[in-house]
Tab-separated table of C-alpha atoms in Angstrom:
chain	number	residue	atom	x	y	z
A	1	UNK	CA	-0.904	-15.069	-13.291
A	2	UNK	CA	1.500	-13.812	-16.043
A	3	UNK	CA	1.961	-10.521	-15.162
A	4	UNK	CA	3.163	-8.961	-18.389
A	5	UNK	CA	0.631	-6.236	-19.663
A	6	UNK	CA	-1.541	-6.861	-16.112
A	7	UNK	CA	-2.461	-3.644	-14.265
A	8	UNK	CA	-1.767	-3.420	-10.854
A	9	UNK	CA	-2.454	-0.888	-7.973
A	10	UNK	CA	-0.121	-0.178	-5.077
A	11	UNK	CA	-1.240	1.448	-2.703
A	12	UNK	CA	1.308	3.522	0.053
A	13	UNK	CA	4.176	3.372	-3.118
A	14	UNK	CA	6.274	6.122	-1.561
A	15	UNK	CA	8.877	3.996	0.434
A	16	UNK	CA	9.345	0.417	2.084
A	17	UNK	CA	7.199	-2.504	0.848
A	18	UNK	CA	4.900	-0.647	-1.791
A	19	UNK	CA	8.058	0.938	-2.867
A	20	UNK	CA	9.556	-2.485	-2.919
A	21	UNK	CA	6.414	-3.965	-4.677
A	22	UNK	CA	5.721	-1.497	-7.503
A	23	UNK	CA	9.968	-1.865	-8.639
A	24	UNK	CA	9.003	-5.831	-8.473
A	25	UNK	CA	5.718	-5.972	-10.644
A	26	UNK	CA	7.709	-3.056	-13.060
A	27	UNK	CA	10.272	-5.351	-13.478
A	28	UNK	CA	7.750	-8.838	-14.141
A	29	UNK	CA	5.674	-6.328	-16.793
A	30	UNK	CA	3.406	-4.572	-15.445
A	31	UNK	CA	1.640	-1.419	-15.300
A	32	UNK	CA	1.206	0.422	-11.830
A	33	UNK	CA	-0.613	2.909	-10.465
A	34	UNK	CA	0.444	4.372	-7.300
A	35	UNK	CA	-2.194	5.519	-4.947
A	36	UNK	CA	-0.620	7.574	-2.048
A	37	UNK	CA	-0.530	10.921	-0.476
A	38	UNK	CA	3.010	11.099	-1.435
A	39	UNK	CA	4.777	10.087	-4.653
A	40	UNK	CA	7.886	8.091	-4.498
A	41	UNK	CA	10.827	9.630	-5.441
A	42	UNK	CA	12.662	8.854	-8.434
A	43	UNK	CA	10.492	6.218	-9.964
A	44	UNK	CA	10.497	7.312	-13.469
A	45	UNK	CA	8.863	4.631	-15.072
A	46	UNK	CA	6.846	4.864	-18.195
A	47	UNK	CA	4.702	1.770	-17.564
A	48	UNK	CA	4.423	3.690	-13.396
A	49	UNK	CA	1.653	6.286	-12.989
A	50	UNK	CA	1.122	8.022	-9.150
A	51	UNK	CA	-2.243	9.169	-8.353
A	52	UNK	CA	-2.518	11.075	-5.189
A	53	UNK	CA	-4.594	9.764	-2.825
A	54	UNK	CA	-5.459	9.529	0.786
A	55	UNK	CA	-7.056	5.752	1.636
A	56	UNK	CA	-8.645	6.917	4.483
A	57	UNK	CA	-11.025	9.077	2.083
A	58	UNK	CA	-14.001	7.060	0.214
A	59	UNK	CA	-14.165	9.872	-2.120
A	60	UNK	CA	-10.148	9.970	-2.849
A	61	UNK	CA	-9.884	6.301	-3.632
A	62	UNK	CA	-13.286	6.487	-6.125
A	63	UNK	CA	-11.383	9.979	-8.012
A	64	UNK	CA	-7.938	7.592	-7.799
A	65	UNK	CA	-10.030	4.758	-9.390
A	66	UNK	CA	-11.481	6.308	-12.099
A	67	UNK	CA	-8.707	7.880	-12.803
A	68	UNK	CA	-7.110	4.801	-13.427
A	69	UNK	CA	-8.978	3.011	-15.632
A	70	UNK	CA	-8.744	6.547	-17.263
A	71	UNK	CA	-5.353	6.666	-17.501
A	72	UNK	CA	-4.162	2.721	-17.764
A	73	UNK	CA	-7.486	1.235	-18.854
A	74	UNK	CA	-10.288	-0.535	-17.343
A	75	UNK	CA	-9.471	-4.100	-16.385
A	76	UNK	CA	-8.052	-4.272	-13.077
A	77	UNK	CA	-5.787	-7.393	-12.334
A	78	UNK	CA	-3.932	-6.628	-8.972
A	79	UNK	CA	-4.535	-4.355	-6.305
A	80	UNK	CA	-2.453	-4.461	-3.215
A	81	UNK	CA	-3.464	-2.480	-0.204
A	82	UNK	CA	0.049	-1.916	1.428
A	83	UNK	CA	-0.456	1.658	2.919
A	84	UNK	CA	-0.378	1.233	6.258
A	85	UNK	CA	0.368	3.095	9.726
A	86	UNK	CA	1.762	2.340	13.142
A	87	UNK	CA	1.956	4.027	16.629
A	88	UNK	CA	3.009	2.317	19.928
A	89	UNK	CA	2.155	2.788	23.407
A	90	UNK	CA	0.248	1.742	26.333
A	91	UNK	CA	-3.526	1.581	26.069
A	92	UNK	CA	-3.987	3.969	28.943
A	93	UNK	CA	-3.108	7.269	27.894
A	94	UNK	CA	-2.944	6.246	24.329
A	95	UNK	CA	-3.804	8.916	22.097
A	96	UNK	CA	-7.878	8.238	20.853
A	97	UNK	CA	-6.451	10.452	17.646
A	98	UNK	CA	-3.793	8.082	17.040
A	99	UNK	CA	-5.791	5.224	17.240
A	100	UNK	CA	-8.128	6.569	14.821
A	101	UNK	CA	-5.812	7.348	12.142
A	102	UNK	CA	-4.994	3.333	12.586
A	103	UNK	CA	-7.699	2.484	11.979
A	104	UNK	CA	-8.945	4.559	9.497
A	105	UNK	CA	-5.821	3.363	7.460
A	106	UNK	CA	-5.513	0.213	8.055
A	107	UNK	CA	-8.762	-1.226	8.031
A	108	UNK	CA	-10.897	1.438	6.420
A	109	UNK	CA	-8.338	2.187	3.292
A	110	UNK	CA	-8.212	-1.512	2.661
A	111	UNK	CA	-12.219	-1.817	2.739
A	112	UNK	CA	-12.813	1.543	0.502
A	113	UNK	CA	-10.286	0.277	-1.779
A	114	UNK	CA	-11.312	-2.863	-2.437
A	115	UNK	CA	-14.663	-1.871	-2.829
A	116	UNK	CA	-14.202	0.330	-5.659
A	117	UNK	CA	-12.240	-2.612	-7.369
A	118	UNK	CA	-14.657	-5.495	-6.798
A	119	UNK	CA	-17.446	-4.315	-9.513
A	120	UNK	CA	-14.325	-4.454	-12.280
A	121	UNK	CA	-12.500	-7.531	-10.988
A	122	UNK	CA	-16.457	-9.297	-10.644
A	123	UNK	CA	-17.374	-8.073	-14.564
A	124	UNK	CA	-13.935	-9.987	-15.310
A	125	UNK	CA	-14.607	-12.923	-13.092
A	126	UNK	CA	-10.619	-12.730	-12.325
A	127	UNK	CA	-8.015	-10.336	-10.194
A	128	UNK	CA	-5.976	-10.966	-6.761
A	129	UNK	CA	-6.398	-8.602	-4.220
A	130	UNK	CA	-3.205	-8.677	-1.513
A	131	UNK	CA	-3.653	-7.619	1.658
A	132	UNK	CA	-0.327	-6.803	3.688
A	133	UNK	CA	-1.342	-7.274	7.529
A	134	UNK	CA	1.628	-8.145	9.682
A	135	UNK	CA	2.038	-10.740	12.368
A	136	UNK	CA	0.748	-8.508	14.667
A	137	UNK	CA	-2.669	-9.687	13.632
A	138	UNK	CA	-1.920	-13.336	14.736
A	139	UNK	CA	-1.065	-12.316	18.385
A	140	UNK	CA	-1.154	-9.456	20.708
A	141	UNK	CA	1.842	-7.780	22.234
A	142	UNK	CA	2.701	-5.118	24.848
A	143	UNK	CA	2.574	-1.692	24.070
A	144	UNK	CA	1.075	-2.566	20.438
A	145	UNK	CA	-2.813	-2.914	21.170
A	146	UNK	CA	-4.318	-0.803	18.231
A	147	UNK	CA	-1.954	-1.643	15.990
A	148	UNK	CA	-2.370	-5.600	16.584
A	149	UNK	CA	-6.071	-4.541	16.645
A	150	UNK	CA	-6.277	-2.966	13.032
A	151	UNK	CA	-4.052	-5.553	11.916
A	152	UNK	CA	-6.508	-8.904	13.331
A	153	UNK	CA	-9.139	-6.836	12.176
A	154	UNK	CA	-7.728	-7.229	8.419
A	155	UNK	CA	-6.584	-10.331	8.327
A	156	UNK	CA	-10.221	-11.463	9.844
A	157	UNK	CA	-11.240	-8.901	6.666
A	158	UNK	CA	-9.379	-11.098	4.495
A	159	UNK	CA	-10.371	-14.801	5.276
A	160	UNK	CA	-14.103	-13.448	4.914
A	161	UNK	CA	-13.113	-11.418	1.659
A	162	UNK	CA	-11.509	-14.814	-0.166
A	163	UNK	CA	-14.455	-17.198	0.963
A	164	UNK	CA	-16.705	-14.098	-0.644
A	165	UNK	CA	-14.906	-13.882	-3.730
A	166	UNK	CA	-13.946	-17.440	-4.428
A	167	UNK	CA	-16.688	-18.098	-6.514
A	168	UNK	CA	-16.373	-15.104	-8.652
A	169	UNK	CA	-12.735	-16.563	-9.490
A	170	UNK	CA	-10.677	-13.405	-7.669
A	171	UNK	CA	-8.279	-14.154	-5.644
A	172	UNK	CA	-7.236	-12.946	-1.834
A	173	UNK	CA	-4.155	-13.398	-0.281
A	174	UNK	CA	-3.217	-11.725	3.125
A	175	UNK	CA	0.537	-11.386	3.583
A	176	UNK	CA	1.762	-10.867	7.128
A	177	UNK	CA	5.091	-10.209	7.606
A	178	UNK	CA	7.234	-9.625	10.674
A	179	UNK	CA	10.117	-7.370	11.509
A	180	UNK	CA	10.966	-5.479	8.136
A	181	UNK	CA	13.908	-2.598	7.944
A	182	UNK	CA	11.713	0.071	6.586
A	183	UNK	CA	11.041	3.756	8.169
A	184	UNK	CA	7.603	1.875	10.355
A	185	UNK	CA	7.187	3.653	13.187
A	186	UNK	CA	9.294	6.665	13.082
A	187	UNK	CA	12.378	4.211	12.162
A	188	UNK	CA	15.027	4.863	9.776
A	189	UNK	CA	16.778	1.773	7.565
A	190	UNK	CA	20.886	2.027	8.519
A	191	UNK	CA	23.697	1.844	5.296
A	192	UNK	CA	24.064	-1.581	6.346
A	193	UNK	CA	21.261	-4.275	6.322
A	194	UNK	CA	19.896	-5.683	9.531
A	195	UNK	CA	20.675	-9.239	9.593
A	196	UNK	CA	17.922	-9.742	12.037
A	197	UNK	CA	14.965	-7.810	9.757
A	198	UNK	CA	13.732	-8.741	6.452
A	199	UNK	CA	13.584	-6.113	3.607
A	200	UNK	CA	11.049	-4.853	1.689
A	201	UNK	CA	12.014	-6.262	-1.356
A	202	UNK	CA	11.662	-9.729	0.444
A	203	UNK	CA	8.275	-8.862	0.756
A	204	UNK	CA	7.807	-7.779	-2.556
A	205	UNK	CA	9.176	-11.071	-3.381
A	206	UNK	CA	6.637	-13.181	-1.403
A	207	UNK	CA	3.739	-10.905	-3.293
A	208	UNK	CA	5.341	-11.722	-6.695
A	209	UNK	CA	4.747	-15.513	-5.738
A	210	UNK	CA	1.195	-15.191	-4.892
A	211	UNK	CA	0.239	-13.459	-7.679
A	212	UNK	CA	2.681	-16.155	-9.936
A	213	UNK	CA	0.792	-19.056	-8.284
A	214	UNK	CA	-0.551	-21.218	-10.635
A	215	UNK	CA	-4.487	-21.171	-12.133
A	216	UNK	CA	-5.445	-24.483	-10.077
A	217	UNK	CA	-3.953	-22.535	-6.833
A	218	UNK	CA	-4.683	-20.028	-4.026
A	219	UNK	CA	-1.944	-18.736	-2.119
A	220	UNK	CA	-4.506	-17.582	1.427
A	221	UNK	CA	-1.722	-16.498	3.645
A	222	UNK	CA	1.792	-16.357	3.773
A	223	UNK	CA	3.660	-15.723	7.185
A	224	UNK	CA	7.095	-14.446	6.956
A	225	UNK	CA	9.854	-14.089	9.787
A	226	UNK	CA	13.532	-12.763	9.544
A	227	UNK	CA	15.649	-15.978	9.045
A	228	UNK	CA	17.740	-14.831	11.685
A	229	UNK	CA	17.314	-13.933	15.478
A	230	UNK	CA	18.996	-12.218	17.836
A	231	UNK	CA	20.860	-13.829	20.481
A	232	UNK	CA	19.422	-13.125	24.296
């Protein structure tokens, strides 16, 4: 997809990857609406517009979508559900209020955003829709159970959501990176860059290149580690 002129909805554009993603579609041509609770600082863009929103509310993401089309206009050609939330711990003694905000962002903003999209990118009988999951949802670990649980349950969301689509001609591509420096989990990026994390522009990258792919291909998944490793 040629990207110039395409509109293209980011969802969690405050920091990190949607930060990352919304400067990277900007800069291919874009136009980008920014569906958070929290506007990004200093991205003062005239082809950027932030719409407040909270994922996790059906009613939010409808206002947010009509306000779009609205605002931008009302083909639809990209909508990346990036907003996302993580809290470690054991399962016993895990907080049930944490592990309902997980999921409520990370698998129900997805699905409520997605569905307000699909009647748009179905009239058009064209759009990509990029979900960013995490490698969490290709294999449990210690002390991460919800979050490895919201993330297998969207990337399970995703396989079923491209064989759905596929013959409407939309796109789904579920992007599952693994350590990234960004402020996940309470976690502050240093001056320096961690050799042994990826940044969010690398992701931004990899989202770029889906989108980019040619007409005759569908990028499903992409899987992306830090090149380097740290020494036991």
């Amino acid at each position: 997809m040629d990207l110039t002129g395409k509109i293209a909805i980011v969802t969690g554009p405050a920091k990190g990857i949607g930060r990352a993603t919304a400067e990277a579609l900007l800069q291919k041509g874009a136009l980008v609406a920014g569906w958070g609770r929290t506007a990004p600082e200093g991205l003062d863009h005239e082809r950027f517009q932030f719409f407040e929103c909270d994922v996790r509310d059906e009613h939010d993401v409808a206002e947010a979508f009509t306000n779009t089309q609205r605002e931008l206009g009302p083909e639809i050609h990209v909508l990346v559900n990036n907003a996302g939330v993580g809290v470690m711990g054991d399962v016993d003694g895990f907080d049930s209020a944490d592990w309902q905000l997980m999921f409520e962002t990370n698998v129900n903003g997805p699905f409520f955003c997605t569905r307000a999209v699909l009647p748009q990118l179905k009239k058009q009988q064209a759009g990509h829709i990029i979900n960013v999951a995490s490698l969490a949802g290709t294999v449990g670990s210690e002390g991460m159970a919800g979050y490895c649980a919201t993330k297998f349950a969207l990337r399970g969301f995703s396989e079923a959501l491209f064989k759905e689509l596929r013959p409407d001609g939309i796109r789904v591509t579920c992007i599952m990176p693994g350590s990234v420096e960004t402020n996940f989990n309470g976690g502050q990026p240093g001056a320096q860059p961690n050799p042994h994390k990826m940044q969010p522009e690398d992701i931004a990258a990899a989202i770029v290149h889906a989108l980019e792919a040619s007409a005759a291909t569908m990028v499903s998944e992409i899987q992306l580690r830090p090149a380097q490793v740290k020494k036991k």
